Amino acid sequence: MFKRILIANRGEIALRIIRACKEMGIGTVAVYSEADRGAPYLDLADEAICIGPARSSESYLKIDRIISAAEIGDVDAIHPGYGFLAENAHFADVCRSCRYEFIGPTSDAMALVGDKNSARSIAKQVGVPCVPGSDGLISTESEALDFARKVGFPVLIKASAGGGGRGMRVARDEAQLRTAITQASQEASAAFGNGDIYLEKFIDGPRHVEAQIVADKHGNVVHLWERDCSMQRRHQKLVEESPAPNLKLATRKALCEAATRLVKAADYFNAGTVEFLVDKDENFYFIEMNARIQVEHPVTELVTGIDLIKTQILVAAGEPLPFEQQDIVHRGASIECRINAEDPEHHFRPCPGTITQMIVPGGFGVRFDSHAHAGYTVGPTYDSMIGKLLVHQPTRREAIDSMIRCLNEMRIEGIKTSIPIQLRILESPDFQEGRIDTGFIERML
Ligand code: MV4
């Protein structure tokens, strides 16, 4: 097992990883930018090393400074967390060529699943359903029109190098399609340095359901069931839950088994998430795979009892998974609310400032993963998430009641937070009945 791990991240996920390492008897080296100097969670690491100014491009994204910190800190592995360098195949390569194990997949597997076209073609090879799409890239207007005539309008133009909804455009007729493909390609070139585009049938009002998988270096792949992440606004998730409500057990099983096949075929190890769109008839379609631990991983930890960070560390060290598929039990219902420093009454504008008072809820089945505290200043530099509030209860009804109780109990003074909007969501009859899709929040507002 590793003796010492460097955490190439900040905030709640850095703290989450430090906590897991401590329980495993592994030493920790934290890195921080000047904006995070003095943050209390840094004191929980065995060593903390400054890697540069506030701007991420000069600190948390600066590969050479992180490698220097790994050398000074004398670590044997690097955990990237999520965001920043977590899905940067070059970083994974640099870590390993400097003899630091990267706690994630190989750069080849990362590149393979990270490219949506190659991920899609693996999916098809192993019978994972994909949204009807152009096979490969679209390079001419007539190819685009032929495809749209075949599958019918509306169609969706997606940028190969896009993600998180960036570089997407709906075309509802031939005239729209003609202008949209040129624009989409030009925008993708400007935004991602890659103008490649492809087309898909547009799924109207889908749910976003993702399967959590874990895989080791010996070819074992296990799924840890699914999360419903439909409750997002502008691709920012606000509420996540497991199980996905109002989905037949047969659908959930088929979706998770499809995810397992995809991960096996990609020669992938680490934790990972396979994302699907689910339509009103419970057809599911693979859209993309995330080769990292995700923000919402604790939702799965609560319903399965499996520590995903410890599992990532185990498999990175070459250990086999300590469980098999048949050992996995999905128990009860869990819900997460991401608590963001933003003003829901003013278009979710980020709301930096200093937290003057903070009282955190507790009680049966309650978890709060956060690096924030009274006196903490939310700056303008990084994302506005200040913590993740989770509940676990025997049933979804009880989980909703518990989350409402917790959101009301939480006191965060000095800044505005997303809590009021999350209360509205949880109290809405449609949400309570499980009538959810990716358009829910826009309709509610
Ligand atoms: C789609 C879609 C409808 N049809 N693809 C948005 C982010 C990216 N991961 C995929 N996305 C979508 N792809 C087809 N063919 C609708 C979305 C979408 C969406 C997906 C997941 C979660 C929230 C979303 C919000 C708007 C649109």
Short mmCIF file of N, CA and C and ligand atoms in Angstrom, two decimals, residues 131 156 158 163-166 168 200-204 206-208 229-230 232 235 275 277 287-288 438, ligand 1:
data_model
loop_
_atom_site.label_atom_id
_atom_site.label_comp_id
_atom_site.label_asym_id
_atom_site.label_seq_id
_atom_site.Cartn_x
_atom_site.Cartn_y
_atom_site.Cartn_z
N VAL A 131 -27.83 6.87 -28.15
CA VAL A 131 -28.80 7.68 -28.86
C VAL A 131 -28.53 7.50 -30.36
N LEU A 156 -29.76 16.90 -32.60
CA LEU A 156 -28.88 17.66 -31.72
C LEU A 156 -27.47 17.62 -32.30
N LYS A 158 -23.61 18.05 -31.58
CA LYS A 158 -22.72 18.05 -30.41
C LYS A 158 -21.28 18.20 -30.86
N GLY A 163 -18.65 19.06 -23.72
CA GLY A 163 -18.95 18.33 -22.49
C GLY A 163 -19.75 19.21 -21.58
N GLY A 164 -20.48 18.59 -20.68
CA GLY A 164 -21.29 19.36 -19.74
C GLY A 164 -22.27 20.29 -20.45
N GLY A 165 -22.73 19.87 -21.65
CA GLY A 165 -23.71 20.67 -22.35
C GLY A 165 -23.12 21.78 -23.20
N ARG A 166 -21.78 21.93 -23.14
CA ARG A 166 -21.16 22.98 -23.95
C ARG A 166 -21.03 22.47 -25.39
N MET A 168 -23.47 22.31 -27.64
CA MET A 168 -24.66 21.59 -28.11
C MET A 168 -25.65 22.56 -28.74
N GLU A 200 -26.97 13.75 -33.21
CA GLU A 200 -27.78 12.74 -32.51
C GLU A 200 -29.25 13.09 -32.66
N LYS A 201 -30.09 12.08 -32.57
CA LYS A 201 -31.51 12.30 -32.40
C LYS A 201 -31.68 13.05 -31.07
N PHE A 202 -32.51 14.08 -31.04
CA PHE A 202 -32.72 14.84 -29.80
C PHE A 202 -33.77 14.15 -28.94
N ILE A 203 -33.39 13.80 -27.71
CA ILE A 203 -34.33 13.17 -26.77
C ILE A 203 -34.98 14.29 -25.97
N ASP A 204 -36.30 14.40 -26.07
CA ASP A 204 -37.01 15.51 -25.43
C ASP A 204 -37.35 15.15 -23.99
N PRO A 206 -35.50 14.36 -21.22
CA PRO A 206 -34.93 13.12 -20.67
C PRO A 206 -34.61 13.24 -19.18
N ARG A 207 -34.42 12.12 -18.54
CA ARG A 207 -33.82 12.10 -17.21
C ARG A 207 -32.35 11.78 -17.38
N HIS A 208 -31.56 12.26 -16.42
CA HIS A 208 -30.13 11.97 -16.42
C HIS A 208 -29.88 10.96 -15.31
N CYS A 229 -29.59 12.31 -11.53
CA CYS A 229 -29.04 13.66 -11.44
C CYS A 229 -29.79 14.60 -12.37
N SER A 230 -31.10 14.37 -12.50
CA SER A 230 -31.89 15.20 -13.42
C SER A 230 -32.10 16.61 -12.90
N GLN A 232 -30.91 19.53 -12.39
CA GLN A 232 -29.83 20.46 -12.62
C GLN A 232 -30.34 21.70 -13.33
N HIS A 235 -26.73 22.80 -16.37
CA HIS A 235 -25.73 21.74 -16.18
C HIS A 235 -25.02 21.81 -14.83
N GLU A 275 -22.80 7.76 -17.88
CA GLU A 275 -24.01 8.60 -17.93
C GLU A 275 -24.97 8.13 -19.03
N LEU A 277 -29.03 8.98 -20.80
CA LEU A 277 -30.31 9.68 -20.86
C LEU A 277 -31.38 8.60 -20.80
N ILE A 287 -24.57 8.30 -22.94
CA ILE A 287 -24.08 9.56 -23.51
C ILE A 287 -22.59 9.79 -23.29
N GLU A 288 -22.09 9.62 -22.08
CA GLU A 288 -20.65 9.78 -21.89
C GLU A 288 -20.19 9.13 -20.60
N THR A 438 -34.74 16.59 -16.88
CA THR A 438 -33.71 17.63 -16.86
C THR A 438 -34.28 19.04 -17.05
C1 MV4 B 1 -28.73 15.13 -25.06
C2 MV4 B 1 -30.03 15.61 -24.75
C3 MV4 B 1 -31.05 15.24 -25.58
N1 MV4 B 1 -30.84 14.46 -26.67
N2 MV4 B 1 -28.55 14.33 -26.15
C4 MV4 B 1 -26.34 17.68 -21.84
C5 MV4 B 1 -25.00 17.46 -21.24
C6 MV4 B 1 -24.40 16.31 -21.94
N3 MV4 B 1 -23.78 15.44 -20.99
C7 MV4 B 1 -25.51 15.63 -22.66
N4 MV4 B 1 -26.65 16.51 -22.57
C8 MV4 B 1 -27.80 16.23 -23.23
N5 MV4 B 1 -27.67 15.42 -24.31
C9 MV4 B 1 -29.61 14.02 -26.91
N6 MV4 B 1 -29.41 13.26 -28.01
C10 MV4 B 1 -30.19 16.41 -23.63
C11 MV4 B 1 -29.08 16.74 -22.86
C12 MV4 B 1 -29.33 17.56 -21.72
C13 MV4 B 1 -29.04 17.14 -20.44
C14 MV4 B 1 -28.47 15.91 -20.19
C15 MV4 B 1 -28.18 15.50 -18.94
C16 MV4 B 1 -28.47 16.34 -17.87
C17 MV4 B 1 -29.04 17.57 -18.07
C18 MV4 B 1 -29.31 17.99 -19.35
C19 MV4 B 1 -29.90 19.24 -19.54
C20 MV4 B 1 -30.17 19.64 -20.81
C21 MV4 B 1 -29.88 18.81 -21.90
#
